[in-house]
PDB file of C-alpha atoms in Angstrom:
ATOM      1  CA  UNK A  29     -42.737   7.284   7.885  1.00  0.00           C
ATOM      2  CA  UNK A  30     -42.124   5.328   4.762  1.00  0.00           C
ATOM      3  CA  UNK A  31     -42.000   7.296   1.508  1.00  0.00           C
ATOM      4  CA  UNK A  32     -44.124   5.696  -1.481  1.00  0.00           C
ATOM      5  CA  UNK A  33     -42.839   3.664  -4.184  1.00  0.00           C
ATOM      6  CA  UNK A  34     -41.071   5.619  -7.166  1.00  0.00           C
ATOM      7  CA  UNK A  35     -42.997   5.570 -10.249  1.00  0.00           C
ATOM      8  CA  UNK A  36     -41.918   3.085 -13.189  1.00  0.00           C
ATOM      9  CA  UNK A  37     -39.737   6.100 -14.856  1.00  0.00           C
ATOM     10  CA  UNK A  38     -38.313   7.020 -11.434  1.00  0.00           C
ATOM     11  CA  UNK A  39     -37.348   3.293 -11.210  1.00  0.00           C
ATOM     12  CA  UNK A  40     -36.055   3.169 -14.550  1.00  0.00           C
ATOM     13  CA  UNK A  41     -33.969   6.301 -13.748  1.00  0.00           C
ATOM     14  CA  UNK A  42     -32.697   5.045 -10.664  1.00  0.00           C
ATOM     15  CA  UNK A  43     -31.572   1.899 -11.908  1.00  0.00           C
ATOM     16  CA  UNK A  44     -30.114   3.493 -14.905  1.00  0.00           C
ATOM     17  CA  UNK A  45     -28.026   6.250 -12.174  1.00  0.00           C
ATOM     18  CA  UNK A  46     -26.807   3.043 -10.493  1.00  0.00           C
ATOM     19  CA  UNK A  47     -25.793   1.233 -13.428  1.00  0.00           C
ATOM     20  CA  UNK A  48     -23.711   4.434 -14.781  1.00  0.00           C
ATOM     21  CA  UNK A  49     -22.297   4.819 -11.531  1.00  0.00           C
ATOM     22  CA  UNK A  50     -21.172   0.985 -11.160  1.00  0.00           C
ATOM     23  CA  UNK A  51     -19.693   1.071 -14.914  1.00  0.00           C
ATOM     24  CA  UNK A  52     -17.577   4.286 -13.853  1.00  0.00           C
ATOM     25  CA  UNK A  53     -16.615   3.195 -10.595  1.00  0.00           C
ATOM     26  CA  UNK A  54     -15.493  -0.240 -12.406  1.00  0.00           C
ATOM     27  CA  UNK A  55     -13.321   1.831 -15.299  1.00  0.00           C
ATOM     28  CA  UNK A  56     -11.795   4.210 -12.673  1.00  0.00           C
ATOM     29  CA  UNK A  57     -11.240   0.909 -10.798  1.00  0.00           C
ATOM     30  CA  UNK A  58      -9.524  -1.047 -13.944  1.00  0.00           C
ATOM     31  CA  UNK A  59      -7.458   2.300 -14.617  1.00  0.00           C
ATOM     32  CA  UNK A  60      -5.845   2.356 -11.676  1.00  0.00           C
ATOM     33  CA  UNK A  61      -5.080  -1.367 -11.237  1.00  0.00           C
ATOM     34  CA  UNK A  62      -3.506  -1.000 -15.084  1.00  0.00           C
ATOM     35  CA  UNK A  63      -1.767   1.930 -14.201  1.00  0.00           C
ATOM     36  CA  UNK A  64      -0.417  -0.048 -11.263  1.00  0.00           C
ATOM     37  CA  UNK A  65       0.701  -2.899 -13.431  1.00  0.00           C
ATOM     38  CA  UNK A  66       2.368  -0.587 -15.805  1.00  0.00           C
ATOM     39  CA  UNK A  67       4.485   1.121 -12.621  1.00  0.00           C
ATOM     40  CA  UNK A  68       5.489  -2.117 -11.646  1.00  0.00           C
ATOM     41  CA  UNK A  69       6.583  -3.594 -15.457  1.00  0.00           C
ATOM     42  CA  UNK A  70       8.133  -0.060 -16.051  1.00  0.00           C
ATOM     43  CA  UNK A  71      10.650  -0.221 -13.113  1.00  0.00           C
ATOM     44  CA  UNK A  72      13.056  -2.892 -14.475  1.00  0.00           C
ATOM     45  CA  UNK A  73      12.987  -1.214 -17.862  1.00  0.00           C
ATOM     46  CA  UNK A  74      14.017   2.107 -16.240  1.00  0.00           C
ATOM     47  CA  UNK A  75      16.478   0.499 -14.558  1.00  0.00           C
ATOM     48  CA  UNK A  76      18.159  -1.164 -17.517  1.00  0.00           C
ATOM     49  CA  UNK A  77      17.238   1.472 -19.886  1.00  0.00           C
ATOM     50  CA  UNK A  78      20.796   1.539 -21.512  1.00  0.00           C
ATOM     51  CA  UNK A  79      21.049  -2.099 -22.178  1.00  0.00           C
ATOM     52  CA  UNK A  80      24.245  -2.994 -20.645  1.00  0.00           C
ATOM     53  CA  UNK A  81      23.453  -5.472 -17.855  1.00  0.00           C
ATOM     54  CA  UNK A  82      24.229  -5.338 -14.544  1.00  0.00           C
ATOM     55  CA  UNK A  83      27.020  -2.833 -15.492  1.00  0.00           C
ATOM     56  CA  UNK A  84      24.207  -0.401 -16.147  1.00  0.00           C
ATOM     57  CA  UNK A  85      23.003  -0.189 -12.775  1.00  0.00           C
ATOM     58  CA  UNK A  86      23.968   2.441 -10.108  1.00  0.00           C
ATOM     59  CA  UNK A  87      24.235   2.264  -6.767  1.00  0.00           C
ATOM     60  CA  UNK A  88      21.038   3.503  -5.878  1.00  0.00           C
ATOM     61  CA  UNK A  89      19.173   1.376  -8.516  1.00  0.00           C
ATOM     62  CA  UNK A  90      20.877  -1.716  -6.576  1.00  0.00           C
ATOM     63  CA  UNK A  91      19.655  -0.154  -2.905  1.00  0.00           C
ATOM     64  CA  UNK A  92      16.286   0.265  -4.593  1.00  0.00           C
ATOM     65  CA  UNK A  93      15.959  -3.644  -6.032  1.00  0.00           C
ATOM     66  CA  UNK A  94      17.485  -4.796  -2.505  1.00  0.00           C
ATOM     67  CA  UNK A  95      14.725  -2.794  -0.561  1.00  0.00           C
ATOM     68  CA  UNK A  96      12.075  -3.810  -2.799  1.00  0.00           C
ATOM     69  CA  UNK A  97      12.683  -7.816  -2.592  1.00  0.00           C
ATOM     70  CA  UNK A  98      12.783  -6.937   1.235  1.00  0.00           C
ATOM     71  CA  UNK A  99       9.562  -5.253   1.226  1.00  0.00           C
ATOM     72  CA  UNK A 100       7.842  -7.945  -1.143  1.00  0.00           C
ATOM     73  CA  UNK A 101       8.730 -10.373   1.562  1.00  0.00           C
ATOM     74  CA  UNK A 102       7.143  -8.236   4.227  1.00  0.00           C
ATOM     75  CA  UNK A 103       4.321  -7.837   2.259  1.00  0.00           C
ATOM     76  CA  UNK A 104       3.799 -11.399   1.392  1.00  0.00           C
ATOM     77  CA  UNK A 105       4.470 -12.526   5.210  1.00  0.00           C
ATOM     78  CA  UNK A 106       1.796 -10.271   6.220  1.00  0.00           C
ATOM     79  CA  UNK A 107      -0.767 -11.529   3.793  1.00  0.00           C
ATOM     80  CA  UNK A 108       0.161 -15.059   4.814  1.00  0.00           C
ATOM     81  CA  UNK A 109      -0.465 -13.719   8.742  1.00  0.00           C
ATOM     82  CA  UNK A 110      -3.417 -11.954   7.901  1.00  0.00           C
ATOM     83  CA  UNK A 111      -5.196 -14.731   5.591  1.00  0.00           C
ATOM     84  CA  UNK A 112      -4.935 -12.419   2.653  1.00  0.00           C
ATOM     85  CA  UNK A 113      -5.178 -14.609  -0.375  1.00  0.00           C
ATOM     86  CA  UNK A 114      -2.688 -14.098  -3.241  1.00  0.00           C
ATOM     87  CA  UNK A 115      -4.441 -12.738  -5.720  1.00  0.00           C
ATOM     88  CA  UNK A 116      -5.997  -9.983  -3.020  1.00  0.00           C
ATOM     89  CA  UNK A 117      -2.282  -9.358  -1.597  1.00  0.00           C
ATOM     90  CA  UNK A 118      -1.345  -8.657  -5.335  1.00  0.00           C
ATOM     91  CA  UNK A 119      -4.055  -6.414  -6.315  1.00  0.00           C
ATOM     92  CA  UNK A 120      -3.619  -4.370  -3.318  1.00  0.00           C
ATOM     93  CA  UNK A 121       0.082  -4.060  -4.337  1.00  0.00           C
ATOM     94  CA  UNK A 122      -0.867  -3.039  -7.933  1.00  0.00           C
ATOM     95  CA  UNK A 123      -3.628  -0.221  -6.565  1.00  0.00           C
ATOM     96  CA  UNK A 124      -1.467   1.234  -4.629  1.00  0.00           C
ATOM     97  CA  UNK A 125       0.966   1.496  -7.350  1.00  0.00           C
ATOM     98  CA  UNK A 126      -1.627   2.898  -9.352  1.00  0.00           C
ATOM     99  CA  UNK A 127      -2.701   5.370  -6.801  1.00  0.00           C
ATOM    100  CA  UNK A 128       0.996   6.780  -6.786  1.00  0.00           C
ATOM    101  CA  UNK A 129       0.886   7.044 -10.822  1.00  0.00           C
ATOM    102  CA  UNK A 130      -2.681   8.503 -10.647  1.00  0.00           C
ATOM    103  CA  UNK A 131      -1.239  11.429  -8.150  1.00  0.00           C
ATOM    104  CA  UNK A 132       2.137  11.685  -9.881  1.00  0.00           C
ATOM    105  CA  UNK A 133       0.067  12.127 -12.928  1.00  0.00           C
ATOM    106  CA  UNK A 134      -1.872  14.755 -11.491  1.00  0.00           C
ATOM    107  CA  UNK A 135       0.828  16.736 -10.048  1.00  0.00           C
ATOM    108  CA  UNK A 136       2.826  16.677 -13.520  1.00  0.00           C
ATOM    109  CA  UNK A 137      -0.438  17.930 -15.379  1.00  0.00           C
ATOM    110  CA  UNK A 138      -0.560  20.693 -12.261  1.00  0.00           C
ATOM    111  CA  UNK A 139       2.631  21.700 -12.764  1.00  0.00           C
ATOM    112  CA  UNK A 140       2.963  21.878 -16.794  1.00  0.00           C
ATOM    113  CA  UNK A 141      -0.328  23.643 -16.782  1.00  0.00           C
ATOM    114  CA  UNK A 142       1.503  26.419 -14.333  1.00  0.00           C
ATOM    115  CA  UNK A 143       4.333  26.288 -16.469  1.00  0.00           C
ATOM    116  CA  UNK A 144       2.107  26.899 -19.515  1.00  0.00           C
ATOM    117  CA  UNK A 145       0.149  29.815 -17.973  1.00  0.00           C
ATOM    118  CA  UNK A 146       3.069  31.714 -16.709  1.00  0.00           C
ATOM    119  CA  UNK A 147       5.331  30.995 -20.331  1.00  0.00           C
ATOM    120  CA  UNK A 148       7.653  29.012 -18.752  1.00  0.00           C
ATOM    121  CA  UNK A 149       9.305  26.261 -20.843  1.00  0.00           C
ATOM    122  CA  UNK A 150       7.546  23.009 -20.549  1.00  0.00           C
ATOM    123  CA  UNK A 151      10.138  20.681 -22.297  1.00  0.00           C
ATOM    124  CA  UNK A 152      10.211  17.940 -19.655  1.00  0.00           C
ATOM    125  CA  UNK A 153      12.214  15.242 -21.806  1.00  0.00           C
ATOM    126  CA  UNK A 154      15.159  16.991 -21.989  1.00  0.00           C
ATOM    127  CA  UNK A 155      16.053  17.445 -18.385  1.00  0.00           C
ATOM    128  CA  UNK A 156      17.077  13.820 -16.809  1.00  0.00           C
ATOM    129  CA  UNK A 157      17.572  14.347 -13.304  1.00  0.00           C
ATOM    130  CA  UNK A 158      19.339  11.711 -11.108  1.00  0.00           C
ATOM    131  CA  UNK A 159      17.260  13.297  -7.652  1.00  0.00           C
ATOM    132  CA  UNK A 160      13.996  12.706  -9.714  1.00  0.00           C
ATOM    133  CA  UNK A 161      14.807   9.211 -10.824  1.00  0.00           C
ATOM    134  CA  UNK A 162      15.694   8.318  -7.013  1.00  0.00           C
ATOM    135  CA  UNK A 163      12.497   9.804  -5.903  1.00  0.00           C
ATOM    136  CA  UNK A 164      10.433   7.998  -8.185  1.00  0.00           C
ATOM    137  CA  UNK A 165      12.064   4.730  -7.108  1.00  0.00           C
ATOM    138  CA  UNK A 166      11.328   5.876  -3.408  1.00  0.00           C
ATOM    139  CA  UNK A 167       7.875   6.601  -4.093  1.00  0.00           C
ATOM    140  CA  UNK A 168       7.430   3.180  -5.234  1.00  0.00           C
ATOM    141  CA  UNK A 169       9.019   1.612  -2.389  1.00  0.00           C
ATOM    142  CA  UNK A 170       6.761   3.619  -0.160  1.00  0.00           C
ATOM    143  CA  UNK A 171       3.855   2.508  -1.626  1.00  0.00           C
ATOM    144  CA  UNK A 172       4.877  -1.036  -1.516  1.00  0.00           C
ATOM    145  CA  UNK A 173       5.527  -0.585   2.225  1.00  0.00           C
ATOM    146  CA  UNK A 174       2.155   1.093   2.679  1.00  0.00           C
ATOM    147  CA  UNK A 175       0.349  -1.840   0.365  1.00  0.00           C
ATOM    148  CA  UNK A 176       0.922  -4.629   3.121  1.00  0.00           C
ATOM    149  CA  UNK A 177      -1.959  -5.490   4.994  1.00  0.00           C
ATOM    150  CA  UNK A 178      -2.672  -4.296   8.411  1.00  0.00           C
ATOM    151  CA  UNK A 179      -5.880  -6.392   9.357  1.00  0.00           C
ATOM    152  CA  UNK A 180      -7.414  -9.592   8.387  1.00  0.00           C
ATOM    153  CA  UNK A 181      -9.901  -9.115   5.659  1.00  0.00           C
ATOM    154  CA  UNK A 182     -12.620 -11.359   7.082  1.00  0.00           C
ATOM    155  CA  UNK A 183     -14.833  -9.104   8.928  1.00  0.00           C
ATOM    156  CA  UNK A 184     -16.695 -11.068  11.737  1.00  0.00           C
ATOM    157  CA  UNK A 185     -19.780  -9.615  13.416  1.00  0.00           C
ATOM    158  CA  UNK A 186     -19.389  -7.717  16.918  1.00  0.00           C
ATOM    159  CA  UNK A 187     -20.392 -10.265  19.500  1.00  0.00           C
ATOM    160  CA  UNK A 188     -22.925  -9.142  21.922  1.00  0.00           C
ATOM    161  CA  UNK A 189     -21.916  -9.914  25.400  1.00  0.00           C
ATOM    162  CA  UNK A 190     -25.508 -11.422  26.727  1.00  0.00           C
ATOM    163  CA  UNK A 191     -25.163 -14.015  24.007  1.00  0.00           C
ATOM    164  CA  UNK A 192     -21.799 -15.201  25.270  1.00  0.00           C
ATOM    165  CA  UNK A 193     -22.254 -18.310  27.283  1.00  0.00           C
ATOM    166  CA  UNK A 194     -21.078 -17.775  30.828  1.00  0.00           C
ATOM    167  CA  UNK A 195     -18.988 -20.159  32.671  1.00  0.00           C
ATOM    168  CA  UNK A 196     -21.355 -21.346  35.766  1.00  0.00           C
ATOM    169  CA  UNK A 197     -19.500 -21.038  39.301  1.00  0.00           C
ATOM    170  CA  UNK A 198     -19.250 -24.614  40.537  1.00  0.00           C
ATOM    171  CA  UNK A 199     -19.336 -24.825  44.328  1.00  0.00           C
ATOM    172  CA  UNK A 200     -17.057 -27.631  45.757  1.00  0.00           C
TER     173      UNK A 200
END
């Protein structure tokens, strides 16, 4: 049974809802993408934060840079293997980093909210914990690992076996 057509007001309301949902979805995707770019741009800034060149880098940061290059090479290899374009592969990498940053900011906000509810100190800028730095670098590497494509992006329609030509038996 078919439903009757919407009235003009219903069509306009439906169109407005679709437009606003598309706008909000686009803004969310743009925010996640820009956050991912900030994460990737912020890594060299975090590593070279004291401005002393290569003498500033700790062993953990050397390891991070080596693993980052290797995982980036892996990402490019999988992008080529699954025929993902350079821009789609880069976008995938940036989106995964943005999702990590969103999750991290949500957790940070939750922790600050809990601390403020229980009256604990929320002075986060005075504590520099090397474990947190290494954890942050490790999470960036994890997202780089997970961002590699796992299948081809081109979707093919399922093949109906009745339409596939069958080889005819030839009697010799």
